[in-house]
Coordinates of C-alpha atoms in Angstrom, one line a residue:
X1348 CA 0.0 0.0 0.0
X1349 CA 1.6 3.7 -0.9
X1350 CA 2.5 5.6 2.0
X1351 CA 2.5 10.1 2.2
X1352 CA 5.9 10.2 4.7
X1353 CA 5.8 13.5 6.1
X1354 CA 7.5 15.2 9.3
X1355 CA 5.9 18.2 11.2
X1356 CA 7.4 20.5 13.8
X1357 CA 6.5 23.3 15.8
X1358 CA 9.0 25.9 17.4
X1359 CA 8.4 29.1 18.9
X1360 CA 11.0 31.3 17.2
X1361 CA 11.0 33.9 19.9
X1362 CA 10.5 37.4 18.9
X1363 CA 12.1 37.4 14.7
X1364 CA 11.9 40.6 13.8
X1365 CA 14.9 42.1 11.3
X1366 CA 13.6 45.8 12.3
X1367 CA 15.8 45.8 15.5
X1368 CA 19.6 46.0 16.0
X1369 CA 19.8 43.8 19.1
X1370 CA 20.7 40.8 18.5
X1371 CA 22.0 41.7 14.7
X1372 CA 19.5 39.5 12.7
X1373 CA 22.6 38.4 10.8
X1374 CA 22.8 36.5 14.3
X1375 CA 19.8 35.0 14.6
X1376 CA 19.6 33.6 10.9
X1377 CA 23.4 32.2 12.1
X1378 CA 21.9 30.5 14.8
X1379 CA 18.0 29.4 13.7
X1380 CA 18.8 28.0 10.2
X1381 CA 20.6 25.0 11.6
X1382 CA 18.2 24.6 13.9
X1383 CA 15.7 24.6 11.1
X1384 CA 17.2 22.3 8.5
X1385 CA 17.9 19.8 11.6
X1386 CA 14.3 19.0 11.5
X1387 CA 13.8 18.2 7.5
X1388 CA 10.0 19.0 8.6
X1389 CA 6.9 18.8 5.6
X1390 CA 4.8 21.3 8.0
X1391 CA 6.7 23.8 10.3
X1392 CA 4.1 25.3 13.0
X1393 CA 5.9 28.7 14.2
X1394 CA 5.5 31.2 17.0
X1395 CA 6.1 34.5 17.9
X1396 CA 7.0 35.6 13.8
X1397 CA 6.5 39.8 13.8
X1398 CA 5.4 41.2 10.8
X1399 CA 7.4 44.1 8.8
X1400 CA 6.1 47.5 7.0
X1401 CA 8.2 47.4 3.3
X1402 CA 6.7 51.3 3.9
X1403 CA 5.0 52.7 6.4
X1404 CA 1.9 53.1 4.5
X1405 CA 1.8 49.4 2.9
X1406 CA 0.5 46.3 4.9
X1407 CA 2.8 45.0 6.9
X1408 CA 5.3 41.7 5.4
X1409 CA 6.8 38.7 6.8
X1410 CA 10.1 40.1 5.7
X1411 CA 11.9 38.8 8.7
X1412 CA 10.3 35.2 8.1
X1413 CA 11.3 35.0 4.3
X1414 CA 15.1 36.3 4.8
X1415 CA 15.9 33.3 7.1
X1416 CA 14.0 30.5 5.3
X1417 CA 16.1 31.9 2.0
X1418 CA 18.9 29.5 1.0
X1419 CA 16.7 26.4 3.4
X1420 CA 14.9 23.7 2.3
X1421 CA 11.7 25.9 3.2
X1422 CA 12.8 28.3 0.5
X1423 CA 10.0 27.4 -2.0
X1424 CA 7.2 26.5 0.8
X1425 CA 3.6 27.5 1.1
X1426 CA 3.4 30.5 4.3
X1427 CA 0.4 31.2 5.7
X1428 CA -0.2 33.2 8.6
X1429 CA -4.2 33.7 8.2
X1430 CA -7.0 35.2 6.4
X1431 CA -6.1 38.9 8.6
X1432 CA -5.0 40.3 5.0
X1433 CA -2.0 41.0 6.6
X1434 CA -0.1 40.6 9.7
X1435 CA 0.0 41.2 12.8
X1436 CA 3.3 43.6 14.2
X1437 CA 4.2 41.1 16.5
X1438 CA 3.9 37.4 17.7
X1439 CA 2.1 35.8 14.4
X1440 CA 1.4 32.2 14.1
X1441 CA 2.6 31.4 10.6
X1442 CA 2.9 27.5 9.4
X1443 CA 5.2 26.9 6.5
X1444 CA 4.0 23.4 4.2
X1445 CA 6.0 21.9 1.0
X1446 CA 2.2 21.1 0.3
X1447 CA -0.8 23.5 -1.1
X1448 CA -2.9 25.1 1.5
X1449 CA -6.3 24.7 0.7
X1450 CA -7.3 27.3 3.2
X1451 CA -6.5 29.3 6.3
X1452 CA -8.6 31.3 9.3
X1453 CA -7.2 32.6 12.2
X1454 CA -9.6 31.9 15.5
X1455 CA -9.9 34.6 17.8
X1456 CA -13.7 35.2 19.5
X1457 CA -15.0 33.5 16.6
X1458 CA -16.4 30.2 18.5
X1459 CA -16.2 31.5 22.0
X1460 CA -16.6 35.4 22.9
X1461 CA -14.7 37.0 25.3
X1462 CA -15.7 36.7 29.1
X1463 CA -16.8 39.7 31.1
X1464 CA -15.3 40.1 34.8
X1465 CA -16.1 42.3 37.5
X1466 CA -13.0 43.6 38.2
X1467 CA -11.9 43.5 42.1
X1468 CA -9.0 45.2 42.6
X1469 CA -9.3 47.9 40.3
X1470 CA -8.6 51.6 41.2
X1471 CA -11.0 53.7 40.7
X1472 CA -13.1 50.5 41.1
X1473 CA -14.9 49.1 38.5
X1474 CA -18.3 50.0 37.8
X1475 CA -19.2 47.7 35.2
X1476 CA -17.8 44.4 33.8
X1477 CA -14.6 44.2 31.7
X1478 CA -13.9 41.9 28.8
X1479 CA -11.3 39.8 28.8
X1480 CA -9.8 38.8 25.1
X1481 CA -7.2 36.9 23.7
X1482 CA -4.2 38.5 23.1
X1483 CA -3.4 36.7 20.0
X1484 CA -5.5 34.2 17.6
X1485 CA -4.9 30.7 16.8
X1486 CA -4.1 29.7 12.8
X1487 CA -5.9 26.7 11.3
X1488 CA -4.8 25.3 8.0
X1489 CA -6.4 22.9 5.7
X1490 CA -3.1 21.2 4.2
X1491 CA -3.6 19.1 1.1
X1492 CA -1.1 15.8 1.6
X1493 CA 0.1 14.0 -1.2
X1494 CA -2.9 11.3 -2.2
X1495 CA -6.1 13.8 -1.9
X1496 CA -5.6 13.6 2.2
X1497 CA -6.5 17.0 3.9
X1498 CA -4.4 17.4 7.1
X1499 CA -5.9 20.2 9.6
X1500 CA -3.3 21.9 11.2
X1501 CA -3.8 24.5 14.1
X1502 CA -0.7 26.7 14.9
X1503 CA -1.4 28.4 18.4
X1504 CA 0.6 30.4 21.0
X1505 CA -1.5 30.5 24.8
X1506 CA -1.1 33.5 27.0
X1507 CA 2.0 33.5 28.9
X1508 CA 1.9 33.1 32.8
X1509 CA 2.3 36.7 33.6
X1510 CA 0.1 38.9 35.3
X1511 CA -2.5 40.9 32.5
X1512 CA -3.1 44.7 33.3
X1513 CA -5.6 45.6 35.9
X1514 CA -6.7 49.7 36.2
X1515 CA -4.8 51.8 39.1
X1516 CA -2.5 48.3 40.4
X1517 CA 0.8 49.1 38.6
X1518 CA 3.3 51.2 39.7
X1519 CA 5.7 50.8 36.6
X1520 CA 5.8 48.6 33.8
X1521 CA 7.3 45.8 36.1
X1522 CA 5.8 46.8 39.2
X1523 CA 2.7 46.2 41.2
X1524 CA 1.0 48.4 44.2
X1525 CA -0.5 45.6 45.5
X1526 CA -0.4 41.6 46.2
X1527 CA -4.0 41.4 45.5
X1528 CA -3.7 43.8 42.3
X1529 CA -0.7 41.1 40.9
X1530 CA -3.0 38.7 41.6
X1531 CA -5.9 39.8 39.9
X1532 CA -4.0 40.4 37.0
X1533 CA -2.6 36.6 37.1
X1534 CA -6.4 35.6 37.3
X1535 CA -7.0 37.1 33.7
X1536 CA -3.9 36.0 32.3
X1537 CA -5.1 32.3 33.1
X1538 CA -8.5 33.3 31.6
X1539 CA -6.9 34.5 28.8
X1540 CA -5.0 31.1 28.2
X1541 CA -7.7 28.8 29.0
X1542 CA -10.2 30.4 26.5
X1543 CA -7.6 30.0 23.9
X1544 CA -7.3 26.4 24.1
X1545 CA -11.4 26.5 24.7
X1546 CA -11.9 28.4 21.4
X1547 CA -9.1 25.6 19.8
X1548 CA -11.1 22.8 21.3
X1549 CA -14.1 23.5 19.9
X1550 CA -13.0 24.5 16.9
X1551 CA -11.1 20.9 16.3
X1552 CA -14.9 19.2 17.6
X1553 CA -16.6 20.7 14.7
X1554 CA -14.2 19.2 12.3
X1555 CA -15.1 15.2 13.9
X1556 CA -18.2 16.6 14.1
X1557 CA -18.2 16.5 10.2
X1558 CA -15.4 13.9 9.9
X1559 CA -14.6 11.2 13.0
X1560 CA -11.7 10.6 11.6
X1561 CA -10.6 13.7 11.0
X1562 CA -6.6 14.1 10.3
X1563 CA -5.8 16.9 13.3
X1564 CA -2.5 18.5 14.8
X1565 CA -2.5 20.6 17.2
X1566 CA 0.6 22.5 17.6
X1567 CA 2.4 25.4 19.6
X1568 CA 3.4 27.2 22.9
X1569 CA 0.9 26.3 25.0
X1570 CA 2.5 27.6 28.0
X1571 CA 1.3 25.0 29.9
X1572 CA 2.7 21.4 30.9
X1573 CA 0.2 18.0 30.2
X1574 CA -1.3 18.3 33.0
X1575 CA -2.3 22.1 33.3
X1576 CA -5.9 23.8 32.5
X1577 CA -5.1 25.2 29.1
X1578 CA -3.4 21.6 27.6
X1579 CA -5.8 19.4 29.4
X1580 CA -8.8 21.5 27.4
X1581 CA -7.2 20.8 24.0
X1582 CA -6.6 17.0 25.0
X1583 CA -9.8 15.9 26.7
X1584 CA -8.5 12.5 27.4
X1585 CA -11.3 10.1 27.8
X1586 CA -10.4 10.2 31.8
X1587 CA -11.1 13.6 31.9
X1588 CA -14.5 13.3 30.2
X1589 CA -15.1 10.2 32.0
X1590 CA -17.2 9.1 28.5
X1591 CA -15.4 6.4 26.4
X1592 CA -17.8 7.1 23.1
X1593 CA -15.7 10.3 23.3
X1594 CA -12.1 8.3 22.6
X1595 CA -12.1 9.2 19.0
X1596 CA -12.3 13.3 19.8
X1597 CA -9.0 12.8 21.9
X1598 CA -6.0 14.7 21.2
X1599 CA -3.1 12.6 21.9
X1600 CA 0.6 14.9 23.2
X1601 CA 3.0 13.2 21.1
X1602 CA 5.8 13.9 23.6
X1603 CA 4.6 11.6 25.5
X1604 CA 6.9 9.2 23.7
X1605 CA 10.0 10.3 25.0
X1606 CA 11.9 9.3 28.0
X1607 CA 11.0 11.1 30.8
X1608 CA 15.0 12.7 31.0
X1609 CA 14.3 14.6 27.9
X1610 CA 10.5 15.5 27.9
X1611 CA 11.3 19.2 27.8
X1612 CA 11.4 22.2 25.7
X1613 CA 12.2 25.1 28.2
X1614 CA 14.6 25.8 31.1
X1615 CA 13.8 28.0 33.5
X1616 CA 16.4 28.7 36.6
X1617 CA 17.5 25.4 36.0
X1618 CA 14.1 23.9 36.2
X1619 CA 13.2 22.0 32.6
X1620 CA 9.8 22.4 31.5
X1621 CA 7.4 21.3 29.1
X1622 CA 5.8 24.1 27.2
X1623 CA 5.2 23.4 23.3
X1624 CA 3.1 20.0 22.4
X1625 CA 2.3 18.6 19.2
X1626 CA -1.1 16.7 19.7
X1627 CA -2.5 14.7 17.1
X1628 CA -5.9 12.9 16.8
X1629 CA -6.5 9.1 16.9
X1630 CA -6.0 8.1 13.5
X1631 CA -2.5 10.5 13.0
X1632 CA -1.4 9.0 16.5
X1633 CA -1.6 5.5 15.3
X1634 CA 0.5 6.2 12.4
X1635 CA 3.7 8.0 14.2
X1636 CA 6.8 6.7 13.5
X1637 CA 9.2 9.0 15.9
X1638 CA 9.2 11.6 17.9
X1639 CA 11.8 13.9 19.1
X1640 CA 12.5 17.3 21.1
X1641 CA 15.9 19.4 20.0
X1642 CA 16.8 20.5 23.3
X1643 CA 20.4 19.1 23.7
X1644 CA 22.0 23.0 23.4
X1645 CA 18.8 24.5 25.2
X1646 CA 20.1 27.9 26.6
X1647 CA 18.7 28.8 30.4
X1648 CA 15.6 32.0 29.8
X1649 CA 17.2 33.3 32.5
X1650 CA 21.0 33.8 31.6
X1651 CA 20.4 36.8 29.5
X1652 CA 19.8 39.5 31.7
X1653 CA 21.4 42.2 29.5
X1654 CA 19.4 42.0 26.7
X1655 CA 18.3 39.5 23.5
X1656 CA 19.9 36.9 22.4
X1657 CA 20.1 35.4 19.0
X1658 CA 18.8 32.1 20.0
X1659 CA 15.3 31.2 21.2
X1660 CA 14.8 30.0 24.8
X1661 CA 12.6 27.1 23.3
X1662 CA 13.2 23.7 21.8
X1663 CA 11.6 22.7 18.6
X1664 CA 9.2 19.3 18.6
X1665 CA 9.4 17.8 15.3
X1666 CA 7.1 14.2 14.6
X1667 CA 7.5 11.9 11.8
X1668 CA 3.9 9.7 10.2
X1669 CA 3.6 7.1 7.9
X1670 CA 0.4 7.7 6.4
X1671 CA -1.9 5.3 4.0
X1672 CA -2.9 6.9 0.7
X1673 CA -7.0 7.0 0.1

């Protein structure tokens, strides 16, 4: 039987921009190409891409993007970082396929709108609910594999553990008045997060809604080990459902094949942590042929406290499948 062999990755580039001076982005194209051509991916699911004005009164370009895929094996690749028209200045989702994509949306209060919260802590205090939104949408692309197969991939980056804004409670940028304002501010980041992986839960339902076997990946910096809110939404392990007819809806973390040792893609203060997933539905899962996380020169987030560095504090997850044709 003919087999489509393809590899997908994900890898949160941190912050590639070429409009900024520090690091030189001769450096970072130095030290993310390698990286890059290491994981001879089909599908490359990236984070945290900023998006370029050519001039100030065009749409904005993924300049930054296109100068260090030049000279890769990605050269010639399909981008897509949504349906926006253009985008965004900073922290795009983008996904990169050496196969057409049939088409692209980016997620963001389509499925699920934004919560309303009675502020707390706020100063003056709040007289009337505040919505909460996500602070950046999540990309789904409809790949079209080799042999008719459509492949739906979603490309997501989850709100970051730190503190959101919260009226009258900051001092400075990096300063709070109060313990209780911090903390309020924590409590809407994690909002923020799990509504993200809500509105990407859903959004992967409808599709076995319309298909049970459905061909699904769902990729990124979640932010968020296995066994916090925000992953444990996307998954909804049978366990956590507690309703076996449900086992062909789950969203298996492909990670979960490596040894324990290694089963990281972030250190922090020493501390390794599992941040970016690549979860795959049943019939995907059942056709993985390896697994692996490139975190073997993984530089600490916390050594660079006098500014950028050319690399990115997170290791890319790359997955290799063995797929039957038809």
């Amino acid at each position: 039987m003919a087999e489509t062999l393809f590899r997908i990755a994900t890898f949160n580039l941190e912050n590639l921009d070429d409009d900024t001076d520090e690091p030189p982005f001769e450096a970072r194209i130095a030290t993310l190409r390698p990286q890059l051509e290491r994981l001879e991916a089909d599908i490359l699911c990236l984070q945290e891409v900023d998006g370029q004005h050519p001039v100030k009164s065009e749409p904005r370009v993924l300049r930054a993007l296109s100068r260090l895929l030049e000279g890769t094996r990605y050269a010639g690749y399909h981008v897509t970082a949504g349906d926006a028209g253009s985008p965004a200045d900073r922290h795009n989702p983008v996904i990169v396929s050496r196969w057409p994509i049939a088409a692209a949306r980016l997620l963001r209060h389509q499925l699920v709108p934004p919560p309303r919260v009675m502020l707390a802590t706020a100063d003056p205090a709040s007289v009337e609910a505040t919505e909460v939104g996500w602070d950046r949408p999540v990309l789904h692309a409809e790949v079209a594999l080799p042999g008719g197969q459509t492949l739906h991939v979603f490309d997501l980056h989850l709100r970051a553990p730190i503190a959101a804004p919260v009226p009258g409670q900051k001092a400075d940028a990096s300063t709070w008045r109060t313990a209780a304002g911090w903390a309020e501010g924590y409590y809407l980041a994690s909002i923020k997060r799990a509504g993200q992986a809500l509105e990407t839960r859903i959004a992967v339902d409808r599709l076995f809604d319309a298909e049970p076997d459905a061909l699904v990946v769902v990729a990124g910096d979640c932010n968020a080990d296995l066994e916090q809110t925000a992953v444990r939404i996307i998954r909804a392990a049978a366990d956590f459902t507690g309703n076996p007819e449900l086992a062909g809806r789950v969203l298996e973390p492909l990670e979960e094949a490596i040894p324990q040792e290694r089963r990281y893609t972030v250190l922090h203060a020493g501390t390794p942590v599992l941040l970016d997933h690549l979860l795959a539905s049943p019939r995907l899962t059942e056709r993985l042929r390896d697994v692996a996380i490139h975190n073997e020169d993984l530089t600490d987030e916390v050594d660079h406290p006098d500014g950028p560095s050319p690399v990115s504090y997170h290791a890319p997850v790359v997955a290799s499948f063995a797929l039957p044709e038809g």
